[in-house]
């Protein structure tokens, strides 16, 4: 993928990611998150990870976002009222975030492989679903079954949490 | 062509946005969304390294990282489901999703 397309989708993702945390209305935040995830899926496509890109759109933009919107609808949340801003917490958060960003730039700047472009892939690697699937059911068979158990436990936990009678 | 460093920088910026969201926002639902942003930033750098590290024999990307991203996405889905169920239970008990109203565990 050309550099122009990369930066278009990267800036789209970052701008809408910023929109998630600056919007006061939770519904607007959730919709910004959808666009941010679609930009990220385009970046996965540019890295030839077609399976991950499709999973990203299906699971995040499809399932998780619907869950968020359902909960926001269920709780009937309005835009937040303005509250007294805790300036110490605000300054601390901004300083730590900026420190992390500076660290990222300095580490990536010193990392020699970071300046290399990606080598072109041979035509035979286009079916990455096939390759990921083979790996998932051979080397990673036990983790795959454990992750199924995790999802089952999460499902049961959610049902127990929502059914319990509150005092 | 975009370099590996471009992807790592974008991933770091997305992580910073998510981190700032967790630190600065006080609504639990927005905090959960910012957590998702941070998980996705980690996924982006994993996939970038997977694409960078091609196998010498057949030139295929390293699919181990993509399997790992698959696991991360699954765990994130489970985490959001449980987290939102806790938020609903909390809202029924206290009628708020604002973290500064929930200070019974604070010293």
PDB file of C-alpha atoms in Angstrom:
ATOM      1  CA  UNK A   1       0.000   0.000   0.000  1.00  0.00           C
ATOM      2  CA  UNK A   2       1.367   3.399  -0.847  1.00  0.00           C
ATOM      3  CA  UNK A   3       2.574   5.839   1.775  1.00  0.00           C
ATOM      4  CA  UNK A   4      -0.308   8.254   1.052  1.00  0.00           C
ATOM      5  CA  UNK A   5      -2.966   5.628   1.790  1.00  0.00           C
ATOM      6  CA  UNK A   6      -1.092   4.548   4.927  1.00  0.00           C
ATOM      7  CA  UNK A   7      -1.079   8.082   6.337  1.00  0.00           C
ATOM      8  CA  UNK A   8      -4.711   8.716   5.324  1.00  0.00           C
ATOM      9  CA  UNK A   9      -5.920   5.693   7.278  1.00  0.00           C
ATOM     10  CA  UNK A  10      -3.475   6.233  10.160  1.00  0.00           C
ATOM     11  CA  UNK A  11      -4.570   9.857  10.618  1.00  0.00           C
ATOM     12  CA  UNK A  12      -8.242   8.828  10.283  1.00  0.00           C
ATOM     13  CA  UNK A  13      -7.728   6.262  13.033  1.00  0.00           C
ATOM     14  CA  UNK A  14      -5.858   8.664  15.317  1.00  0.00           C
ATOM     15  CA  UNK A  15      -8.288  11.566  14.764  1.00  0.00           C
ATOM     16  CA  UNK A  16     -11.350   9.462  15.543  1.00  0.00           C
ATOM     17  CA  UNK A  17      -9.505   7.829  18.448  1.00  0.00           C
ATOM     18  CA  UNK A  18      -9.010  11.345  19.787  1.00  0.00           C
ATOM     19  CA  UNK A  19     -12.726  11.917  19.213  1.00  0.00           C
ATOM     20  CA  UNK A  20     -13.485   8.973  21.530  1.00  0.00           C
ATOM     21  CA  UNK A  21     -11.831  10.607  24.502  1.00  0.00           C
ATOM     22  CA  UNK A  22     -12.819  14.256  23.924  1.00  0.00           C
ATOM     23  CA  UNK A  23     -16.550  13.780  23.272  1.00  0.00           C
ATOM     24  CA  UNK A  24     -18.776  14.345  26.274  1.00  0.00           C
ATOM     25  CA  UNK A  25     -21.632  12.296  24.810  1.00  0.00           C
ATOM     26  CA  UNK A  26     -21.067   8.503  25.199  1.00  0.00           C
ATOM     27  CA  UNK A  27     -23.009   7.692  21.993  1.00  0.00           C
ATOM     28  CA  UNK A  28     -20.728   9.982  19.952  1.00  0.00           C
ATOM     29  CA  UNK A  29     -17.701   8.328  21.583  1.00  0.00           C
ATOM     30  CA  UNK A  30     -18.944   4.868  20.604  1.00  0.00           C
ATOM     31  CA  UNK A  31     -19.541   5.921  16.983  1.00  0.00           C
ATOM     32  CA  UNK A  32     -16.073   7.545  16.838  1.00  0.00           C
ATOM     33  CA  UNK A  33     -14.654   4.252  18.085  1.00  0.00           C
ATOM     34  CA  UNK A  34     -16.286   2.405  15.154  1.00  0.00           C
ATOM     35  CA  UNK A  35     -14.577   4.661  12.585  1.00  0.00           C
ATOM     36  CA  UNK A  36     -11.280   4.362  14.459  1.00  0.00           C
ATOM     37  CA  UNK A  37     -11.510   0.556  14.303  1.00  0.00           C
ATOM     38  CA  UNK A  38     -12.330   0.639  10.592  1.00  0.00           C
ATOM     39  CA  UNK A  39      -9.186   2.716   9.998  1.00  0.00           C
ATOM     40  CA  UNK A  40      -7.214   0.156  11.985  1.00  0.00           C
ATOM     41  CA  UNK A  41      -8.708  -2.664   9.882  1.00  0.00           C
ATOM     42  CA  UNK A  42      -7.467  -0.833   6.759  1.00  0.00           C
ATOM     43  CA  UNK A  43      -3.972  -0.718   8.297  1.00  0.00           C
ATOM     44  CA  UNK A  44      -4.167  -4.477   8.916  1.00  0.00           C
ATOM     45  CA  UNK A  45      -5.103  -4.922   5.244  1.00  0.00           C
ATOM     46  CA  UNK A  46      -2.049  -2.846   4.272  1.00  0.00           C
ATOM     47  CA  UNK A  47       0.065  -5.328   6.281  1.00  0.00           C
ATOM     48  CA  UNK A  48      -1.433  -8.255   4.284  1.00  0.00           C
ATOM     49  CA  UNK A  49      -3.209  -9.571   7.415  1.00  0.00           C
ATOM     50  CA  UNK A  50      -6.576 -10.128   5.738  1.00  0.00           C
ATOM     51  CA  UNK A  51      -7.924 -12.530   8.371  1.00  0.00           C
ATOM     52  CA  UNK A  52      -7.137 -10.147  11.237  1.00  0.00           C
ATOM     53  CA  UNK A  53      -8.689  -7.230   9.326  1.00  0.00           C
ATOM     54  CA  UNK A  54     -11.950  -9.128   8.787  1.00  0.00           C
ATOM     55  CA  UNK A  55     -11.996 -10.297  12.423  1.00  0.00           C
ATOM     56  CA  UNK A  56     -11.408  -6.689  13.491  1.00  0.00           C
ATOM     57  CA  UNK A  57     -14.425  -5.447  11.549  1.00  0.00           C
ATOM     58  CA  UNK A  58     -16.683  -8.353  12.580  1.00  0.00           C
ATOM     59  CA  UNK A  59     -15.788  -8.533  16.284  1.00  0.00           C
ATOM     60  CA  UNK A  60     -15.006  -4.914  17.132  1.00  0.00           C
ATOM     61  CA  UNK A  61     -17.054  -2.795  14.750  1.00  0.00           C
ATOM     62  CA  UNK A  62     -19.831  -5.410  14.730  1.00  0.00           C
ATOM     63  CA  UNK A  63     -20.193  -7.116  18.092  1.00  0.00           C
ATOM     64  CA  UNK A  64     -18.407  -5.007  20.702  1.00  0.00           C
ATOM     65  CA  UNK A  65     -19.782  -1.704  19.419  1.00  0.00           C
ATOM     66  CA  UNK A  66     -23.357  -3.018  19.436  1.00  0.00           C
ATOM     67  CA  UNK A  67     -22.758  -4.120  23.040  1.00  0.00           C
ATOM     68  CA  UNK A  68     -21.504  -0.637  23.994  1.00  0.00           C
ATOM     69  CA  UNK A  69     -24.444   1.077  22.280  1.00  0.00           C
ATOM     70  CA  UNK A  70     -26.916  -1.324  23.936  1.00  0.00           C
ATOM     71  CA  UNK A  71     -25.513  -0.570  27.386  1.00  0.00           C
ATOM     72  CA  UNK A  72     -25.535   3.191  26.755  1.00  0.00           C
ATOM     73  CA  UNK A  73     -29.173   2.892  25.606  1.00  0.00           C
ATOM     74  CA  UNK A  74     -30.057   0.683  28.596  1.00  0.00           C
ATOM     75  CA  UNK A  75     -28.544   3.059  31.142  1.00  0.00           C
ATOM     76  CA  UNK A  76     -30.039   6.078  29.342  1.00  0.00           C
ATOM     77  CA  UNK A  77     -26.833   8.097  29.684  1.00  0.00           C
ATOM     78  CA  UNK A  78     -26.941  11.742  28.720  1.00  0.00           C
ATOM     79  CA  UNK A  79     -23.962  13.916  27.906  1.00  0.00           C
ATOM     80  CA  UNK A  80     -21.991  14.405  31.089  1.00  0.00           C
ATOM     81  CA  UNK A  81     -22.585  17.475  33.138  1.00  0.00           C
ATOM     82  CA  UNK A  82     -19.582  19.674  33.632  1.00  0.00           C
ATOM     83  CA  UNK A  83     -17.975  18.975  36.951  1.00  0.00           C
ATOM     84  CA  UNK A  84     -15.213  20.623  38.876  1.00  0.00           C
ATOM     85  CA  UNK A  85     -12.017  19.629  37.072  1.00  0.00           C
ATOM     86  CA  UNK A  86      -9.340  18.000  39.199  1.00  0.00           C
ATOM     87  CA  UNK A  87      -6.356  19.937  37.824  1.00  0.00           C
ATOM     88  CA  UNK A  88      -3.730  17.762  39.530  1.00  0.00           C
ATOM     89  CA  UNK A  89      -5.160  14.582  37.975  1.00  0.00           C
ATOM     90  CA  UNK A  90      -5.512  16.291  34.568  1.00  0.00           C
ATOM     91  CA  UNK A  91      -1.918  17.571  34.564  1.00  0.00           C
ATOM     92  CA  UNK A  92      -0.608  14.214  35.811  1.00  0.00           C
ATOM     93  CA  UNK A  93      -2.441  12.306  33.093  1.00  0.00           C
ATOM     94  CA  UNK A  94      -1.204  14.608  30.334  1.00  0.00           C
ATOM     95  CA  UNK A  95       2.392  14.518  31.607  1.00  0.00           C
ATOM     96  CA  UNK A  96       2.461  10.699  31.824  1.00  0.00           C
ATOM     97  CA  UNK A  97       0.898  10.331  28.366  1.00  0.00           C
ATOM     98  CA  UNK A  98       3.396  12.781  26.818  1.00  0.00           C
ATOM     99  CA  UNK A  99       6.291  11.025  28.577  1.00  0.00           C
ATOM    100  CA  UNK A 100       5.127   7.739  27.052  1.00  0.00           C
ATOM    101  CA  UNK A 101       4.926   9.336  23.592  1.00  0.00           C
ATOM    102  CA  UNK A 102       8.467  10.773  23.886  1.00  0.00           C
ATOM    103  CA  UNK A 103       9.740   7.342  24.982  1.00  0.00           C
ATOM    104  CA  UNK A 104       8.082   5.724  21.956  1.00  0.00           C
ATOM    105  CA  UNK A 105       9.685   8.196  19.552  1.00  0.00           C
ATOM    106  CA  UNK A 106      13.154   7.808  21.079  1.00  0.00           C
ATOM    107  CA  UNK A 107      12.995   3.976  21.167  1.00  0.00           C
ATOM    108  CA  UNK A 108      11.699   3.707  17.585  1.00  0.00           C
ATOM    109  CA  UNK A 109      14.279   6.290  16.468  1.00  0.00           C
ATOM    110  CA  UNK A 110      17.141   4.169  17.819  1.00  0.00           C
ATOM    111  CA  UNK A 111      15.702   0.855  16.568  1.00  0.00           C
ATOM    112  CA  UNK A 112      17.548   0.072  13.328  1.00  0.00           C
ATOM    113  CA  UNK A 113      14.956  -2.270  11.660  1.00  0.00           C
ATOM    114  CA  UNK A 114      12.380   0.521  12.067  1.00  0.00           C
ATOM    115  CA  UNK A 115      13.866   2.274   9.008  1.00  0.00           C
ATOM    116  CA  UNK A 116      13.383  -0.717   6.700  1.00  0.00           C
ATOM    117  CA  UNK A 117      10.380  -1.205   4.458  1.00  0.00           C
ATOM    118  CA  UNK A 118       8.627  -4.553   4.259  1.00  0.00           C
ATOM    119  CA  UNK A 119       9.919  -7.120   1.789  1.00  0.00           C
ATOM    120  CA  UNK A 120       7.331  -8.090  -0.848  1.00  0.00           C
ATOM    121  CA  UNK A 121       5.421 -11.287  -0.180  1.00  0.00           C
ATOM    122  CA  UNK A 122       5.327 -14.191  -2.657  1.00  0.00           C
ATOM    123  CA  UNK A 123       1.999 -14.938  -4.284  1.00  0.00           C
ATOM    124  CA  UNK A 124       1.578 -18.209  -2.322  1.00  0.00           C
ATOM    125  CA  UNK A 125       1.023 -16.393   0.991  1.00  0.00           C
ATOM    126  CA  UNK A 126      -2.230 -14.757  -0.104  1.00  0.00           C
ATOM    127  CA  UNK A 127      -4.355 -17.368   1.765  1.00  0.00           C
ATOM    128  CA  UNK A 128      -3.449 -16.284   5.281  1.00  0.00           C
ATOM    129  CA  UNK A 129      -6.711 -17.638   6.739  1.00  0.00           C
ATOM    130  CA  UNK A 130      -5.496 -21.113   5.751  1.00  0.00           C
ATOM    131  CA  UNK A 131      -2.083 -20.595   7.377  1.00  0.00           C
ATOM    132  CA  UNK A 132      -3.438 -19.009  10.572  1.00  0.00           C
ATOM    133  CA  UNK A 133      -6.040 -21.787  10.822  1.00  0.00           C
ATOM    134  CA  UNK A 134      -3.452 -24.554  10.477  1.00  0.00           C
ATOM    135  CA  UNK A 135      -1.321 -22.943  13.183  1.00  0.00           C
ATOM    136  CA  UNK A 136      -4.362 -22.420  15.415  1.00  0.00           C
ATOM    137  CA  UNK A 137      -5.403 -26.083  15.250  1.00  0.00           C
ATOM    138  CA  UNK A 138      -1.900 -27.622  15.467  1.00  0.00           C
ATOM    139  CA  UNK A 139       0.623 -25.680  17.569  1.00  0.00           C
ATOM    140  CA  UNK A 140      -1.943 -23.587  19.410  1.00  0.00           C
ATOM    141  CA  UNK A 141      -4.628 -26.224  19.900  1.00  0.00           C
ATOM    142  CA  UNK A 142      -4.504 -26.160  23.717  1.00  0.00           C
ATOM    143  CA  UNK A 143      -4.558 -22.318  23.991  1.00  0.00           C
ATOM    144  CA  UNK A 144      -7.413 -22.317  21.479  1.00  0.00           C
ATOM    145  CA  UNK A 145      -9.489 -24.627  23.674  1.00  0.00           C
ATOM    146  CA  UNK A 146      -8.563 -22.643  26.795  1.00  0.00           C
ATOM    147  CA  UNK A 147      -9.720 -19.440  25.090  1.00  0.00           C
ATOM    148  CA  UNK A 148     -13.031 -21.184  24.374  1.00  0.00           C
ATOM    149  CA  UNK A 149     -13.303 -21.925  28.092  1.00  0.00           C
ATOM    150  CA  UNK A 150     -12.534 -18.253  28.872  1.00  0.00           C
ATOM    151  CA  UNK A 151     -15.381 -17.124  26.636  1.00  0.00           C
ATOM    152  CA  UNK A 152     -17.719 -19.698  28.252  1.00  0.00           C
ATOM    153  CA  UNK A 153     -16.781 -18.504  31.763  1.00  0.00           C
ATOM    154  CA  UNK A 154     -17.293 -14.883  30.662  1.00  0.00           C
ATOM    155  CA  UNK A 155     -20.751 -15.742  29.292  1.00  0.00           C
ATOM    156  CA  UNK A 156     -21.780 -17.512  32.506  1.00  0.00           C
ATOM    157  CA  UNK A 157     -20.320 -14.681  34.571  1.00  0.00           C
ATOM    158  CA  UNK A 158     -22.301 -12.071  32.654  1.00  0.00           C
ATOM    159  CA  UNK A 159     -25.547 -14.043  33.133  1.00  0.00           C
ATOM    160  CA  UNK A 160     -24.875 -14.464  36.885  1.00  0.00           C
ATOM    161  CA  UNK A 161     -23.999 -10.753  37.254  1.00  0.00           C
ATOM    162  CA  UNK A 162     -27.149  -9.584  35.494  1.00  0.00           C
ATOM    163  CA  UNK A 163     -29.566 -12.022  37.149  1.00  0.00           C
ATOM    164  CA  UNK A 164     -28.564 -11.452  40.755  1.00  0.00           C
ATOM    165  CA  UNK A 165     -31.205  -9.711  42.846  1.00  0.00           C
ATOM    166  CA  UNK A 166     -29.760  -6.517  44.205  1.00  0.00           C
ATOM    167  CA  UNK A 167     -30.695  -5.362  47.698  1.00  0.00           C
TER     168      UNK A 167
ATOM    169  CA  UNK B   1       6.255   2.358   1.107  1.00  0.00           C
ATOM    170  CA  UNK B   2       5.609   2.753   4.803  1.00  0.00           C
ATOM    171  CA  UNK B   3       8.418   1.513   7.035  1.00  0.00           C
ATOM    172  CA  UNK B   4       8.138  -0.612  10.155  1.00  0.00           C
ATOM    173  CA  UNK B   5       8.891   2.499  12.211  1.00  0.00           C
ATOM    174  CA  UNK B   6       5.837   4.319  10.789  1.00  0.00           C
ATOM    175  CA  UNK B   7       3.560   1.537  12.020  1.00  0.00           C
ATOM    176  CA  UNK B   8       5.263   1.476  15.431  1.00  0.00           C
ATOM    177  CA  UNK B   9       4.919   5.276  15.778  1.00  0.00           C
ATOM    178  CA  UNK B  10       1.223   5.162  14.837  1.00  0.00           C
ATOM    179  CA  UNK B  11       0.721   2.284  17.250  1.00  0.00           C
ATOM    180  CA  UNK B  12       2.435   4.235  20.029  1.00  0.00           C
ATOM    181  CA  UNK B  13       0.281   7.294  19.331  1.00  0.00           C
ATOM    182  CA  UNK B  14      -2.902   5.201  19.456  1.00  0.00           C
ATOM    183  CA  UNK B  15      -1.733   3.670  22.752  1.00  0.00           C
ATOM    184  CA  UNK B  16      -1.075   7.172  24.114  1.00  0.00           C
ATOM    185  CA  UNK B  17      -4.589   8.288  23.157  1.00  0.00           C
ATOM    186  CA  UNK B  18      -6.070   5.266  24.932  1.00  0.00           C
ATOM    187  CA  UNK B  19      -3.844   5.804  27.957  1.00  0.00           C
ATOM    188  CA  UNK B  20      -4.800   9.488  28.184  1.00  0.00           C
ATOM    189  CA  UNK B  21      -8.465   8.426  27.950  1.00  0.00           C
ATOM    190  CA  UNK B  22      -8.080   6.053  30.904  1.00  0.00           C
ATOM    191  CA  UNK B  23      -6.238   8.683  32.946  1.00  0.00           C
ATOM    192  CA  UNK B  24      -8.411  11.707  32.119  1.00  0.00           C
ATOM    193  CA  UNK B  25     -11.988  10.502  31.619  1.00  0.00           C
ATOM    194  CA  UNK B  26     -14.181   9.724  34.603  1.00  0.00           C
ATOM    195  CA  UNK B  27     -17.007   7.806  32.908  1.00  0.00           C
ATOM    196  CA  UNK B  28     -16.535   4.025  33.258  1.00  0.00           C
ATOM    197  CA  UNK B  29     -17.931   3.300  29.777  1.00  0.00           C
ATOM    198  CA  UNK B  30     -15.479   5.728  28.144  1.00  0.00           C
ATOM    199  CA  UNK B  31     -12.661   4.169  30.197  1.00  0.00           C
ATOM    200  CA  UNK B  32     -13.602   0.732  28.780  1.00  0.00           C
ATOM    201  CA  UNK B  33     -13.523   2.190  25.238  1.00  0.00           C
ATOM    202  CA  UNK B  34     -10.067   3.678  25.876  1.00  0.00           C
ATOM    203  CA  UNK B  35      -8.905   0.253  27.105  1.00  0.00           C
ATOM    204  CA  UNK B  36     -10.032  -1.175  23.757  1.00  0.00           C
ATOM    205  CA  UNK B  37      -7.946   1.475  21.974  1.00  0.00           C
ATOM    206  CA  UNK B  38      -4.862   0.419  23.953  1.00  0.00           C
ATOM    207  CA  UNK B  39      -5.414  -3.286  23.149  1.00  0.00           C
ATOM    208  CA  UNK B  40      -5.773  -2.411  19.468  1.00  0.00           C
ATOM    209  CA  UNK B  41      -2.541  -0.397  19.502  1.00  0.00           C
ATOM    210  CA  UNK B  42      -0.749  -3.502  20.803  1.00  0.00           C
ATOM    211  CA  UNK B  43      -2.407  -5.566  18.051  1.00  0.00           C
ATOM    212  CA  UNK B  44      -1.181  -3.135  15.384  1.00  0.00           C
ATOM    213  CA  UNK B  45       2.444  -3.413  16.460  1.00  0.00           C
ATOM    214  CA  UNK B  46       2.140  -7.226  16.687  1.00  0.00           C
ATOM    215  CA  UNK B  47       0.839  -7.444  13.119  1.00  0.00           C
ATOM    216  CA  UNK B  48       3.525  -5.003  11.892  1.00  0.00           C
ATOM    217  CA  UNK B  49       6.266  -7.191  13.387  1.00  0.00           C
ATOM    218  CA  UNK B  50       4.580 -10.281  11.949  1.00  0.00           C
ATOM    219  CA  UNK B  51       4.747  -8.730   8.476  1.00  0.00           C
ATOM    220  CA  UNK B  52       8.330  -7.559   8.983  1.00  0.00           C
ATOM    221  CA  UNK B  53       9.663 -10.931  10.151  1.00  0.00           C
ATOM    222  CA  UNK B  54       9.287 -13.027   6.973  1.00  0.00           C
ATOM    223  CA  UNK B  55      10.386 -16.662   7.062  1.00  0.00           C
ATOM    224  CA  UNK B  56      13.622 -17.247   5.087  1.00  0.00           C
ATOM    225  CA  UNK B  57      12.367 -20.444   3.398  1.00  0.00           C
ATOM    226  CA  UNK B  58       9.075 -19.449   1.758  1.00  0.00           C
ATOM    227  CA  UNK B  59       8.915 -15.712   2.434  1.00  0.00           C
ATOM    228  CA  UNK B  60       5.687 -15.985   4.453  1.00  0.00           C
ATOM    229  CA  UNK B  61       5.016 -13.554   7.324  1.00  0.00           C
ATOM    230  CA  UNK B  62       5.283 -14.882  10.868  1.00  0.00           C
ATOM    231  CA  UNK B  63       1.773 -16.145  11.560  1.00  0.00           C
ATOM    232  CA  UNK B  64       2.427 -16.765  15.273  1.00  0.00           C
ATOM    233  CA  UNK B  65       1.855 -13.059  15.921  1.00  0.00           C
ATOM    234  CA  UNK B  66      -1.446 -13.160  14.016  1.00  0.00           C
ATOM    235  CA  UNK B  67      -2.610 -16.099  16.139  1.00  0.00           C
ATOM    236  CA  UNK B  68      -1.668 -14.052  19.200  1.00  0.00           C
ATOM    237  CA  UNK B  69      -3.704 -11.098  17.888  1.00  0.00           C
ATOM    238  CA  UNK B  70      -6.648 -13.488  17.439  1.00  0.00           C
ATOM    239  CA  UNK B  71      -6.353 -14.488  21.120  1.00  0.00           C
ATOM    240  CA  UNK B  72      -6.078 -10.851  22.207  1.00  0.00           C
ATOM    241  CA  UNK B  73      -9.258  -9.962  20.299  1.00  0.00           C
ATOM    242  CA  UNK B  74     -11.122 -12.885  21.896  1.00  0.00           C
ATOM    243  CA  UNK B  75     -10.010 -11.959  25.405  1.00  0.00           C
ATOM    244  CA  UNK B  76     -10.916  -8.303  24.726  1.00  0.00           C
ATOM    245  CA  UNK B  77     -14.427  -9.344  23.699  1.00  0.00           C
ATOM    246  CA  UNK B  78     -14.854 -11.381  26.894  1.00  0.00           C
ATOM    247  CA  UNK B  79     -13.426  -8.526  28.964  1.00  0.00           C
ATOM    248  CA  UNK B  80     -15.832  -5.967  27.498  1.00  0.00           C
ATOM    249  CA  UNK B  81     -18.825  -8.272  28.082  1.00  0.00           C
ATOM    250  CA  UNK B  82     -17.935  -8.805  31.767  1.00  0.00           C
ATOM    251  CA  UNK B  83     -16.983  -5.147  32.262  1.00  0.00           C
ATOM    252  CA  UNK B  84     -20.250  -3.851  30.848  1.00  0.00           C
ATOM    253  CA  UNK B  85     -22.232  -6.358  32.960  1.00  0.00           C
ATOM    254  CA  UNK B  86     -20.457  -4.988  36.042  1.00  0.00           C
ATOM    255  CA  UNK B  87     -21.274  -1.427  34.913  1.00  0.00           C
ATOM    256  CA  UNK B  88     -24.969  -2.353  34.585  1.00  0.00           C
ATOM    257  CA  UNK B  89     -24.991  -3.985  38.033  1.00  0.00           C
ATOM    258  CA  UNK B  90     -23.243  -0.922  39.479  1.00  0.00           C
ATOM    259  CA  UNK B  91     -25.719   1.432  37.817  1.00  0.00           C
ATOM    260  CA  UNK B  92     -28.665  -0.486  39.266  1.00  0.00           C
ATOM    261  CA  UNK B  93     -27.109  -0.210  42.732  1.00  0.00           C
ATOM    262  CA  UNK B  94     -25.824   3.388  42.668  1.00  0.00           C
ATOM    263  CA  UNK B  95     -27.451   5.126  39.631  1.00  0.00           C
ATOM    264  CA  UNK B  96     -24.099   6.430  38.418  1.00  0.00           C
ATOM    265  CA  UNK B  97     -21.253   5.499  36.053  1.00  0.00           C
ATOM    266  CA  UNK B  98     -18.943   8.238  37.267  1.00  0.00           C
ATOM    267  CA  UNK B  99     -15.824   6.952  39.032  1.00  0.00           C
ATOM    268  CA  UNK B 100     -15.655   9.866  41.458  1.00  0.00           C
ATOM    269  CA  UNK B 101     -19.050   8.867  42.884  1.00  0.00           C
ATOM    270  CA  UNK B 102     -17.747   5.379  43.660  1.00  0.00           C
ATOM    271  CA  UNK B 103     -15.259   5.888  46.453  1.00  0.00           C
ATOM    272  CA  UNK B 104     -16.210   3.318  49.103  1.00  0.00           C
ATOM    273  CA  UNK B 105     -12.917   1.448  48.489  1.00  0.00           C
ATOM    274  CA  UNK B 106     -10.844   4.635  48.554  1.00  0.00           C
ATOM    275  CA  UNK B 107      -8.528   5.120  51.501  1.00  0.00           C
TER     276      UNK B 107
END
